[in-house]
């Protein structure tokens, strides 16, 4: 039975960026260090991670929210076909979840700790040197406008003295993507763009990411 690999979430992130922000993100390749990167290896790199409570239940709930799943979806043909391919994580009564995707989410850290870890890694050159470097964070908890602003400021504080840092911060709270431009500091909230992601669009992103991931395994 197939299981989710971490590349599923990276594909989901890339699909959401391309769909919501345009063609600049369409060419990104799913590699490693960073997870998404431009073909030339120098223009753009984006690391994908998650910030949430460290628990099995949180992992299951976030995955269902990402997929835009509701109880009425249980009889849908496209959802059933995913289940048959081993991609079910709890689409039927929330009872089942594959081991690899659960391991991925179980390693998640709360926002402050994940930012500290990722800023440390980019500053020491672990992800290479890109002209534009971004951090995409899946968030289980809802973020207020103030939460987003505080997260941006904390990231800037962490990388203030570093030679390398993140130019962009993408905070995905499932139903909304907050796009934060950190390249010249954060003088006001106008540098933060919040883009709603309706349930049907989340479902579209999810199904496309699953199908692309399955195709890459054939």
PDB file of C-alpha atoms in Angstrom, residues 33-209:
ATOM      1  CA  UNK A  33      17.644  21.450   0.838  1.00  0.00           C
ATOM      2  CA  UNK A  34      15.551  23.406   0.111  1.00  0.00           C
ATOM      3  CA  UNK A  35      12.403  21.430  -0.643  1.00  0.00           C
ATOM      4  CA  UNK A  36      11.338  23.615  -3.584  1.00  0.00           C
ATOM      5  CA  UNK A  37      13.876  25.281  -5.822  1.00  0.00           C
ATOM      6  CA  UNK A  38      14.199  26.963  -9.190  1.00  0.00           C
ATOM      7  CA  UNK A  39      15.768  24.866 -11.979  1.00  0.00           C
ATOM      8  CA  UNK A  40      18.857  27.073 -12.133  1.00  0.00           C
ATOM      9  CA  UNK A  41      19.600  26.418  -8.449  1.00  0.00           C
ATOM     10  CA  UNK A  42      20.144  30.103  -7.682  1.00  0.00           C
ATOM     11  CA  UNK A  43      16.965  32.158  -8.281  1.00  0.00           C
ATOM     12  CA  UNK A  44      14.513  30.882  -5.677  1.00  0.00           C
ATOM     13  CA  UNK A  45      14.503  28.316  -2.897  1.00  0.00           C
ATOM     14  CA  UNK A  46      11.645  27.534  -0.510  1.00  0.00           C
ATOM     15  CA  UNK A  47      11.808  25.278   2.533  1.00  0.00           C
ATOM     16  CA  UNK A  48       8.501  23.631   3.541  1.00  0.00           C
ATOM     17  CA  UNK A  49       7.679  22.784   7.150  1.00  0.00           C
ATOM     18  CA  UNK A  50       4.837  22.735   9.676  1.00  0.00           C
ATOM     19  CA  UNK A  51       4.074  24.275  13.047  1.00  0.00           C
ATOM     20  CA  UNK A  52       1.476  22.666  15.263  1.00  0.00           C
ATOM     21  CA  UNK A  53       0.784  20.869  18.517  1.00  0.00           C
ATOM     22  CA  UNK A  54       2.763  17.629  18.674  1.00  0.00           C
ATOM     23  CA  UNK A  55      -0.041  15.068  18.782  1.00  0.00           C
ATOM     24  CA  UNK A  56      -1.596  12.352  16.632  1.00  0.00           C
ATOM     25  CA  UNK A  57      -5.013  13.979  16.726  1.00  0.00           C
ATOM     26  CA  UNK A  58      -3.650  17.318  15.530  1.00  0.00           C
ATOM     27  CA  UNK A  59      -1.921  15.559  12.648  1.00  0.00           C
ATOM     28  CA  UNK A  60      -5.125  13.860  11.522  1.00  0.00           C
ATOM     29  CA  UNK A  61      -7.210  17.013  11.803  1.00  0.00           C
ATOM     30  CA  UNK A  62      -4.750  19.123   9.848  1.00  0.00           C
ATOM     31  CA  UNK A  63      -4.528  16.595   7.031  1.00  0.00           C
ATOM     32  CA  UNK A  64      -8.314  16.485   6.744  1.00  0.00           C
ATOM     33  CA  UNK A  65      -8.519  20.276   6.703  1.00  0.00           C
ATOM     34  CA  UNK A  66      -5.829  20.486   4.021  1.00  0.00           C
ATOM     35  CA  UNK A  67      -7.904  18.141   1.857  1.00  0.00           C
ATOM     36  CA  UNK A  68     -11.097  20.132   2.437  1.00  0.00           C
ATOM     37  CA  UNK A  69     -12.783  16.929   3.548  1.00  0.00           C
ATOM     38  CA  UNK A  70     -16.357  16.878   4.855  1.00  0.00           C
ATOM     39  CA  UNK A  71     -18.523  13.854   5.810  1.00  0.00           C
ATOM     40  CA  UNK A  72     -20.421  14.177   2.529  1.00  0.00           C
ATOM     41  CA  UNK A  73     -17.234  13.361   0.601  1.00  0.00           C
ATOM     42  CA  UNK A  74     -17.150   9.733   1.736  1.00  0.00           C
ATOM     43  CA  UNK A  75     -19.073   8.466  -1.304  1.00  0.00           C
ATOM     44  CA  UNK A  76     -17.307  10.561  -3.909  1.00  0.00           C
ATOM     45  CA  UNK A  77     -15.608   8.580  -6.659  1.00  0.00           C
ATOM     46  CA  UNK A  78     -12.387  10.608  -6.644  1.00  0.00           C
ATOM     47  CA  UNK A  79     -12.007  10.225  -2.870  1.00  0.00           C
ATOM     48  CA  UNK A  80     -12.682   6.480  -3.076  1.00  0.00           C
ATOM     49  CA  UNK A  81     -10.066   6.075  -5.789  1.00  0.00           C
ATOM     50  CA  UNK A  82      -7.489   7.672  -3.502  1.00  0.00           C
ATOM     51  CA  UNK A  83      -8.423   5.267  -0.723  1.00  0.00           C
ATOM     52  CA  UNK A  84      -7.963   2.317  -3.091  1.00  0.00           C
ATOM     53  CA  UNK A  85      -4.474   3.576  -3.960  1.00  0.00           C
ATOM     54  CA  UNK A  86      -3.433   3.570  -0.314  1.00  0.00           C
ATOM     55  CA  UNK A  87      -3.641   7.299   0.204  1.00  0.00           C
ATOM     56  CA  UNK A  88      -6.384   7.303   2.836  1.00  0.00           C
ATOM     57  CA  UNK A  89      -5.500   9.117   6.043  1.00  0.00           C
ATOM     58  CA  UNK A  90      -8.905   9.125   7.682  1.00  0.00           C
ATOM     59  CA  UNK A  91     -11.368  10.049   4.975  1.00  0.00           C
ATOM     60  CA  UNK A  92     -13.834   7.529   6.407  1.00  0.00           C
ATOM     61  CA  UNK A  93     -14.815   8.555   9.937  1.00  0.00           C
ATOM     62  CA  UNK A  94     -11.285   9.809  10.642  1.00  0.00           C
ATOM     63  CA  UNK A  95     -10.071   6.391  11.781  1.00  0.00           C
ATOM     64  CA  UNK A  96      -7.123   5.568   9.555  1.00  0.00           C
ATOM     65  CA  UNK A  97      -3.832   7.250   8.860  1.00  0.00           C
ATOM     66  CA  UNK A  98      -0.733   5.924   7.123  1.00  0.00           C
ATOM     67  CA  UNK A  99       2.494   5.644   9.073  1.00  0.00           C
ATOM     68  CA  UNK A 100       4.788   7.830   6.973  1.00  0.00           C
ATOM     69  CA  UNK A 101       2.568  10.895   6.853  1.00  0.00           C
ATOM     70  CA  UNK A 102       1.828  10.546  10.568  1.00  0.00           C
ATOM     71  CA  UNK A 103       5.563  10.413  11.287  1.00  0.00           C
ATOM     72  CA  UNK A 104       6.005  13.581   9.232  1.00  0.00           C
ATOM     73  CA  UNK A 105       3.456  15.533  11.240  1.00  0.00           C
ATOM     74  CA  UNK A 106       4.479  14.012  14.565  1.00  0.00           C
ATOM     75  CA  UNK A 107       7.860  15.707  14.129  1.00  0.00           C
ATOM     76  CA  UNK A 108       6.240  19.117  13.913  1.00  0.00           C
ATOM     77  CA  UNK A 109       7.152  21.793  16.425  1.00  0.00           C
ATOM     78  CA  UNK A 110       5.231  24.835  17.687  1.00  0.00           C
ATOM     79  CA  UNK A 111       5.796  27.972  15.620  1.00  0.00           C
ATOM     80  CA  UNK A 112       8.479  29.614  17.741  1.00  0.00           C
ATOM     81  CA  UNK A 113      10.640  26.511  17.843  1.00  0.00           C
ATOM     82  CA  UNK A 114      10.274  25.702  14.159  1.00  0.00           C
ATOM     83  CA  UNK A 115      11.256  29.255  13.213  1.00  0.00           C
ATOM     84  CA  UNK A 116      14.327  29.078  15.428  1.00  0.00           C
ATOM     85  CA  UNK A 117      15.334  25.799  13.811  1.00  0.00           C
ATOM     86  CA  UNK A 118      14.763  26.889  10.213  1.00  0.00           C
ATOM     87  CA  UNK A 119      16.405  30.306  10.597  1.00  0.00           C
ATOM     88  CA  UNK A 120      19.434  28.638  12.152  1.00  0.00           C
ATOM     89  CA  UNK A 121      19.713  26.244   9.220  1.00  0.00           C
ATOM     90  CA  UNK A 122      19.356  28.873   6.505  1.00  0.00           C
ATOM     91  CA  UNK A 123      21.840  31.182   8.217  1.00  0.00           C
ATOM     92  CA  UNK A 124      24.536  28.493   8.319  1.00  0.00           C
ATOM     93  CA  UNK A 125      24.136  27.811   4.606  1.00  0.00           C
ATOM     94  CA  UNK A 126      22.432  24.414   4.854  1.00  0.00           C
ATOM     95  CA  UNK A 127      19.974  25.336   2.085  1.00  0.00           C
ATOM     96  CA  UNK A 128      22.538  26.950  -0.182  1.00  0.00           C
ATOM     97  CA  UNK A 129      22.529  30.536  -1.365  1.00  0.00           C
ATOM     98  CA  UNK A 130      19.556  31.736  -3.396  1.00  0.00           C
ATOM     99  CA  UNK A 131      18.762  35.243  -4.540  1.00  0.00           C
ATOM    100  CA  UNK A 132      15.307  34.782  -2.978  1.00  0.00           C
ATOM    101  CA  UNK A 133      14.745  32.378  -0.093  1.00  0.00           C
ATOM    102  CA  UNK A 134      11.338  31.511   1.347  1.00  0.00           C
ATOM    103  CA  UNK A 135       9.894  29.495   4.220  1.00  0.00           C
ATOM    104  CA  UNK A 136       6.457  27.868   3.792  1.00  0.00           C
ATOM    105  CA  UNK A 137       4.846  26.849   7.099  1.00  0.00           C
ATOM    106  CA  UNK A 138       1.682  24.764   7.414  1.00  0.00           C
ATOM    107  CA  UNK A 139      -0.130  25.971  10.542  1.00  0.00           C
ATOM    108  CA  UNK A 140      -2.786  24.011  12.413  1.00  0.00           C
ATOM    109  CA  UNK A 141      -3.917  26.917  14.578  1.00  0.00           C
ATOM    110  CA  UNK A 142      -5.768  29.944  13.232  1.00  0.00           C
ATOM    111  CA  UNK A 143      -3.639  33.082  12.965  1.00  0.00           C
ATOM    112  CA  UNK A 144      -4.936  36.561  13.648  1.00  0.00           C
ATOM    113  CA  UNK A 145      -3.485  39.569  11.838  1.00  0.00           C
ATOM    114  CA  UNK A 146      -1.477  40.291  14.988  1.00  0.00           C
ATOM    115  CA  UNK A 147      -0.225  36.695  15.151  1.00  0.00           C
ATOM    116  CA  UNK A 148       1.044  36.943  11.584  1.00  0.00           C
ATOM    117  CA  UNK A 149       2.757  40.257  12.278  1.00  0.00           C
ATOM    118  CA  UNK A 150       4.405  38.897  15.439  1.00  0.00           C
ATOM    119  CA  UNK A 151       5.602  35.822  13.541  1.00  0.00           C
ATOM    120  CA  UNK A 152       7.191  38.015  10.884  1.00  0.00           C
ATOM    121  CA  UNK A 153       8.874  40.226  13.453  1.00  0.00           C
ATOM    122  CA  UNK A 154      10.200  37.227  15.374  1.00  0.00           C
ATOM    123  CA  UNK A 155      11.667  35.787  12.171  1.00  0.00           C
ATOM    124  CA  UNK A 156      13.333  39.101  11.373  1.00  0.00           C
ATOM    125  CA  UNK A 157      14.734  39.329  14.907  1.00  0.00           C
ATOM    126  CA  UNK A 158      16.184  35.812  14.638  1.00  0.00           C
ATOM    127  CA  UNK A 159      17.988  36.517  11.372  1.00  0.00           C
ATOM    128  CA  UNK A 160      18.947  40.136  12.048  1.00  0.00           C
ATOM    129  CA  UNK A 161      22.667  39.421  12.448  1.00  0.00           C
ATOM    130  CA  UNK A 162      22.846  36.528   9.966  1.00  0.00           C
ATOM    131  CA  UNK A 163      24.465  36.720   6.541  1.00  0.00           C
ATOM    132  CA  UNK A 164      21.608  34.684   5.065  1.00  0.00           C
ATOM    133  CA  UNK A 165      17.911  34.712   5.887  1.00  0.00           C
ATOM    134  CA  UNK A 166      14.416  34.345   4.508  1.00  0.00           C
ATOM    135  CA  UNK A 167      13.099  36.981   2.122  1.00  0.00           C
ATOM    136  CA  UNK A 168       9.581  35.548   2.131  1.00  0.00           C
ATOM    137  CA  UNK A 169       7.459  33.822   4.749  1.00  0.00           C
ATOM    138  CA  UNK A 170       4.369  31.894   3.639  1.00  0.00           C
ATOM    139  CA  UNK A 171       2.055  31.030   6.528  1.00  0.00           C
ATOM    140  CA  UNK A 172      -0.621  28.578   5.444  1.00  0.00           C
ATOM    141  CA  UNK A 173      -3.401  28.185   7.986  1.00  0.00           C
ATOM    142  CA  UNK A 174      -5.249  25.879   5.571  1.00  0.00           C
ATOM    143  CA  UNK A 175      -8.097  28.280   4.720  1.00  0.00           C
ATOM    144  CA  UNK A 176      -5.819  31.271   4.155  1.00  0.00           C
ATOM    145  CA  UNK A 177      -2.289  31.843   2.891  1.00  0.00           C
ATOM    146  CA  UNK A 178      -0.433  34.784   4.447  1.00  0.00           C
ATOM    147  CA  UNK A 179       2.334  35.970   2.122  1.00  0.00           C
ATOM    148  CA  UNK A 180       4.868  38.032   4.069  1.00  0.00           C
ATOM    149  CA  UNK A 181       7.625  40.026   2.386  1.00  0.00           C
ATOM    150  CA  UNK A 182      10.595  40.218   4.761  1.00  0.00           C
ATOM    151  CA  UNK A 183      13.209  41.383   2.250  1.00  0.00           C
ATOM    152  CA  UNK A 184      13.369  44.976   3.485  1.00  0.00           C
ATOM    153  CA  UNK A 185      12.165  44.500   7.027  1.00  0.00           C
ATOM    154  CA  UNK A 186       8.538  44.917   7.974  1.00  0.00           C
ATOM    155  CA  UNK A 187       7.655  48.572   8.299  1.00  0.00           C
ATOM    156  CA  UNK A 188       3.897  47.981   8.257  1.00  0.00           C
ATOM    157  CA  UNK A 189       1.230  45.332   7.669  1.00  0.00           C
ATOM    158  CA  UNK A 190       0.939  46.392   4.015  1.00  0.00           C
ATOM    159  CA  UNK A 191       3.802  43.994   3.317  1.00  0.00           C
ATOM    160  CA  UNK A 192       1.546  41.099   4.360  1.00  0.00           C
ATOM    161  CA  UNK A 193      -0.972  39.784   1.841  1.00  0.00           C
ATOM    162  CA  UNK A 194      -3.643  37.386   3.123  1.00  0.00           C
ATOM    163  CA  UNK A 195      -5.281  35.222   0.441  1.00  0.00           C
ATOM    164  CA  UNK A 196      -8.377  33.125   1.285  1.00  0.00           C
ATOM    165  CA  UNK A 197      -8.405  29.460   0.190  1.00  0.00           C
ATOM    166  CA  UNK A 198     -12.009  28.200  -0.092  1.00  0.00           C
ATOM    167  CA  UNK A 199     -12.809  24.590   0.758  1.00  0.00           C
ATOM    168  CA  UNK A 200     -13.271  23.529  -2.872  1.00  0.00           C
ATOM    169  CA  UNK A 201      -9.926  25.024  -3.810  1.00  0.00           C
ATOM    170  CA  UNK A 202      -8.217  23.181  -0.936  1.00  0.00           C
ATOM    171  CA  UNK A 203      -9.763  19.972  -2.230  1.00  0.00           C
ATOM    172  CA  UNK A 204      -8.494  20.767  -5.729  1.00  0.00           C
ATOM    173  CA  UNK A 205      -4.954  21.351  -4.415  1.00  0.00           C
ATOM    174  CA  UNK A 206      -5.098  18.125  -2.415  1.00  0.00           C
ATOM    175  CA  UNK A 207      -6.306  15.918  -5.285  1.00  0.00           C
ATOM    176  CA  UNK A 208      -3.754  17.371  -7.683  1.00  0.00           C
ATOM    177  CA  UNK A 209      -0.924  16.862  -5.188  1.00  0.00           C
TER     178      UNK A 209
END
